[in-house]
């Protein structure tokens, strides 16, 4: 066999073994969780007003309390448009019959389009806390408070994409 085929087979076996662990199989929440929501954010400290914020995220459950979370945020502000893509970790702090409370943390890639200028990028750290309320099995409401802190490593101005916001939306378990 070719080395590439052996590596691909080993990777596939590793994924199957992780997903077949008892912690994943008995987790109350679904294996995948999708969220979509909207809210408000304050893009920069010197801006007096808040801007609209649209968020979407998808979780992959790794264990009963932990998982990976992929996020995207759209922030169309008056002076710029920001698109953020993130991949981080989620940890479930509290789980009751109809409610879950979790925190998440991870890096983001920020792409900022200031008015009349070319796109600029930066990397950032995103953190948040969310409260999910089940309405019916596998479907519910989510309320989240989150923030993004750019590192200033790219050509974007460090405060162009810094946000603190709150969103509300829906989630669905798969």
Short mmCIF file of C-alpha atoms in Angstrom, two decimals:
data_model
loop_
_atom_site.label_atom_id
_atom_site.label_comp_id
_atom_site.label_asym_id
_atom_site.label_seq_id
_atom_site.Cartn_x
_atom_site.Cartn_y
_atom_site.Cartn_z
CA UNK A 1 0.00 0.00 0.00
CA UNK A 2 1.05 3.58 -0.58
CA UNK A 3 1.96 5.64 2.48
CA UNK A 4 -0.80 8.15 1.67
CA UNK A 5 -3.43 5.39 1.64
CA UNK A 6 -2.16 4.05 4.98
CA UNK A 7 -2.32 7.55 6.52
CA UNK A 8 -5.85 8.12 5.16
CA UNK A 9 -7.03 4.77 6.54
CA UNK A 10 -5.44 5.48 9.93
CA UNK A 11 -7.07 8.93 10.07
CA UNK A 12 -10.49 7.48 9.19
CA UNK A 13 -10.10 4.81 11.87
CA UNK A 14 -9.10 7.43 14.45
CA UNK A 15 -12.19 9.55 13.67
CA UNK A 16 -14.47 6.49 13.96
CA UNK A 17 -12.89 5.50 17.30
CA UNK A 18 -13.29 9.03 18.72
CA UNK A 19 -16.92 9.29 17.61
CA UNK A 20 -17.73 5.79 18.92
CA UNK A 21 -16.49 6.55 22.44
CA UNK A 22 -19.15 6.12 25.13
CA UNK A 23 -18.96 9.83 26.02
CA UNK A 24 -20.11 10.79 22.56
CA UNK A 25 -22.73 8.08 22.31
CA UNK A 26 -24.45 9.02 25.58
CA UNK A 27 -24.22 12.80 25.25
CA UNK A 28 -27.62 14.41 25.76
CA UNK A 29 -27.06 16.98 23.08
CA UNK A 30 -26.82 16.07 19.44
CA UNK A 31 -23.59 15.21 17.72
CA UNK A 32 -23.88 18.40 15.63
CA UNK A 33 -25.52 21.62 16.77
CA UNK A 34 -26.19 24.51 14.37
CA UNK A 35 -26.97 28.06 15.53
CA UNK A 36 -28.00 31.21 13.70
CA UNK A 37 -28.70 34.55 15.29
CA UNK A 38 -28.49 38.28 15.17
CA UNK A 39 -27.84 41.04 17.60
CA UNK A 40 -25.81 44.13 18.27
CA UNK A 41 -22.11 44.81 18.69
CA UNK A 42 -19.94 47.80 19.33
CA UNK A 43 -17.21 47.65 16.68
CA UNK A 44 -14.80 50.19 18.20
CA UNK A 45 -14.44 51.98 21.47
CA UNK A 46 -14.60 55.42 19.82
CA UNK A 47 -17.85 54.65 17.96
CA UNK A 48 -20.85 56.02 19.85
CA UNK A 49 -23.44 53.69 18.31
CA UNK A 50 -23.84 49.96 18.06
CA UNK A 51 -23.99 48.01 14.80
CA UNK A 52 -25.94 44.97 13.71
CA UNK A 53 -24.21 41.60 14.03
CA UNK A 54 -25.14 38.32 12.33
CA UNK A 55 -23.68 35.07 13.64
CA UNK A 56 -23.73 31.42 12.70
CA UNK A 57 -21.98 28.53 14.40
CA UNK A 58 -21.73 24.76 14.21
CA UNK A 59 -20.61 22.44 17.02
CA UNK A 60 -19.13 18.96 16.87
CA UNK A 61 -19.50 17.12 20.16
CA UNK A 62 -16.31 15.34 21.26
CA UNK A 63 -17.46 14.24 24.71
CA UNK A 64 -20.27 14.79 27.16
CA UNK A 65 -19.08 18.30 28.04
CA UNK A 66 -16.56 19.31 25.37
CA UNK A 67 -16.66 20.01 21.68
CA UNK A 68 -15.30 22.00 18.81
CA UNK A 69 -17.13 25.07 17.55
CA UNK A 70 -16.83 26.78 14.18
CA UNK A 71 -18.15 30.34 14.01
CA UNK A 72 -18.72 33.03 11.44
CA UNK A 73 -19.76 36.61 12.13
CA UNK A 74 -20.85 39.38 9.78
CA UNK A 75 -20.60 42.93 11.11
CA UNK A 76 -21.81 45.57 8.63
CA UNK A 77 -20.92 48.81 10.43
CA UNK A 78 -21.21 52.37 9.10
CA UNK A 79 -17.52 52.77 8.28
CA UNK A 80 -16.51 49.17 7.48
CA UNK A 81 -17.68 45.60 6.93
CA UNK A 82 -16.08 42.78 8.93
CA UNK A 83 -16.28 39.04 8.27
CA UNK A 84 -14.88 36.74 10.97
CA UNK A 85 -14.21 33.00 10.70
CA UNK A 86 -13.28 31.09 13.84
CA UNK A 87 -12.57 27.58 15.04
CA UNK A 88 -12.34 26.96 18.76
CA UNK A 89 -13.32 24.83 21.72
CA UNK A 90 -16.57 24.74 23.65
CA UNK A 91 -17.07 23.52 27.22
CA UNK A 92 -20.46 22.82 28.75
CA UNK A 93 -20.60 24.22 32.30
CA UNK A 94 -24.23 23.49 33.27
CA UNK A 95 -26.76 21.14 31.73
CA UNK A 96 -30.28 20.85 33.02
CA UNK A 97 -33.27 19.21 31.42
CA UNK A 98 -34.26 22.23 29.26
CA UNK A 99 -31.19 24.46 29.55
CA UNK A 100 -27.46 24.36 28.74
CA UNK A 101 -24.84 26.98 29.61
CA UNK A 102 -21.44 26.84 27.89
CA UNK A 103 -18.34 28.92 27.21
CA UNK A 104 -16.21 28.91 24.08
CA UNK A 105 -12.79 30.23 23.14
CA UNK A 106 -10.75 30.14 19.95
CA UNK A 107 -8.81 31.97 17.26
CA UNK A 108 -10.47 33.89 14.42
CA UNK A 109 -9.46 35.17 11.02
CA UNK A 110 -10.82 38.69 10.50
CA UNK A 111 -11.31 40.28 7.10
CA UNK A 112 -12.14 44.00 7.25
CA UNK A 113 -13.31 46.15 4.34
CA UNK A 114 -13.07 49.85 5.33
CA UNK A 115 -15.22 52.13 3.14
CA UNK A 116 -13.55 52.78 -0.20
CA UNK A 117 -10.43 50.72 0.62
CA UNK A 118 -9.09 47.25 -0.09
CA UNK A 119 -9.73 44.39 2.32
CA UNK A 120 -7.39 43.99 5.28
CA UNK A 121 -6.95 40.98 7.54
CA UNK A 122 -5.98 40.21 11.10
CA UNK A 123 -6.09 37.33 13.55
CA UNK A 124 -8.03 37.56 16.78
CA UNK A 125 -9.14 35.70 19.87
CA UNK A 126 -12.88 35.18 20.27
CA UNK A 127 -14.54 34.28 23.56
CA UNK A 128 -18.15 33.95 24.56
CA UNK A 129 -20.72 32.46 26.83
CA UNK A 130 -24.07 31.14 25.70
CA UNK A 131 -27.30 29.97 27.27
CA UNK A 132 -29.42 27.51 25.26
CA UNK A 133 -33.07 26.89 26.14
CA UNK A 134 -34.78 23.87 24.57
CA UNK A 135 -38.29 24.54 23.28
CA UNK A 136 -38.85 21.04 22.00
CA UNK A 137 -36.60 18.05 21.48
CA UNK A 138 -33.63 19.19 19.37
CA UNK A 139 -34.78 22.80 18.80
CA UNK A 140 -34.51 25.93 20.94
CA UNK A 141 -33.39 29.48 21.62
CA UNK A 142 -29.82 30.62 22.25
CA UNK A 143 -28.63 33.84 23.93
CA UNK A 144 -24.94 34.71 23.72
CA UNK A 145 -22.51 37.38 24.89
CA UNK A 146 -19.18 37.40 23.06
CA UNK A 147 -16.18 39.50 22.19
CA UNK A 148 -13.33 39.57 19.70
CA UNK A 149 -9.86 40.93 20.47
CA UNK A 150 -7.63 41.39 17.39
CA UNK A 151 -3.92 40.65 17.75
CA UNK A 152 -2.75 43.42 15.40
CA UNK A 153 -0.62 41.00 13.33
CA UNK A 154 -2.18 41.82 9.97
CA UNK A 155 -2.60 45.03 7.96
CA UNK A 156 -6.01 45.81 9.54
CA UNK A 157 -6.04 48.46 12.22
CA UNK A 158 -6.22 46.64 15.58
CA UNK A 159 -9.43 48.34 16.71
CA UNK A 160 -11.19 48.10 13.32
CA UNK A 161 -12.50 44.63 14.13
CA UNK A 162 -12.62 44.57 17.93
CA UNK A 163 -16.18 43.84 19.00
CA UNK A 164 -18.25 43.18 22.08
CA UNK A 165 -21.76 42.04 21.41
CA UNK A 166 -24.88 40.14 22.33
CA UNK A 167 -26.91 37.92 20.03
CA UNK A 168 -30.11 35.91 20.21
CA UNK A 169 -31.11 33.18 17.82
CA UNK A 170 -32.21 29.61 17.23
CA UNK A 171 -30.37 26.32 17.44
CA UNK A 172 -31.04 22.84 16.11
CA UNK A 173 -29.43 19.55 17.15
CA UNK A 174 -28.66 16.87 14.60
#
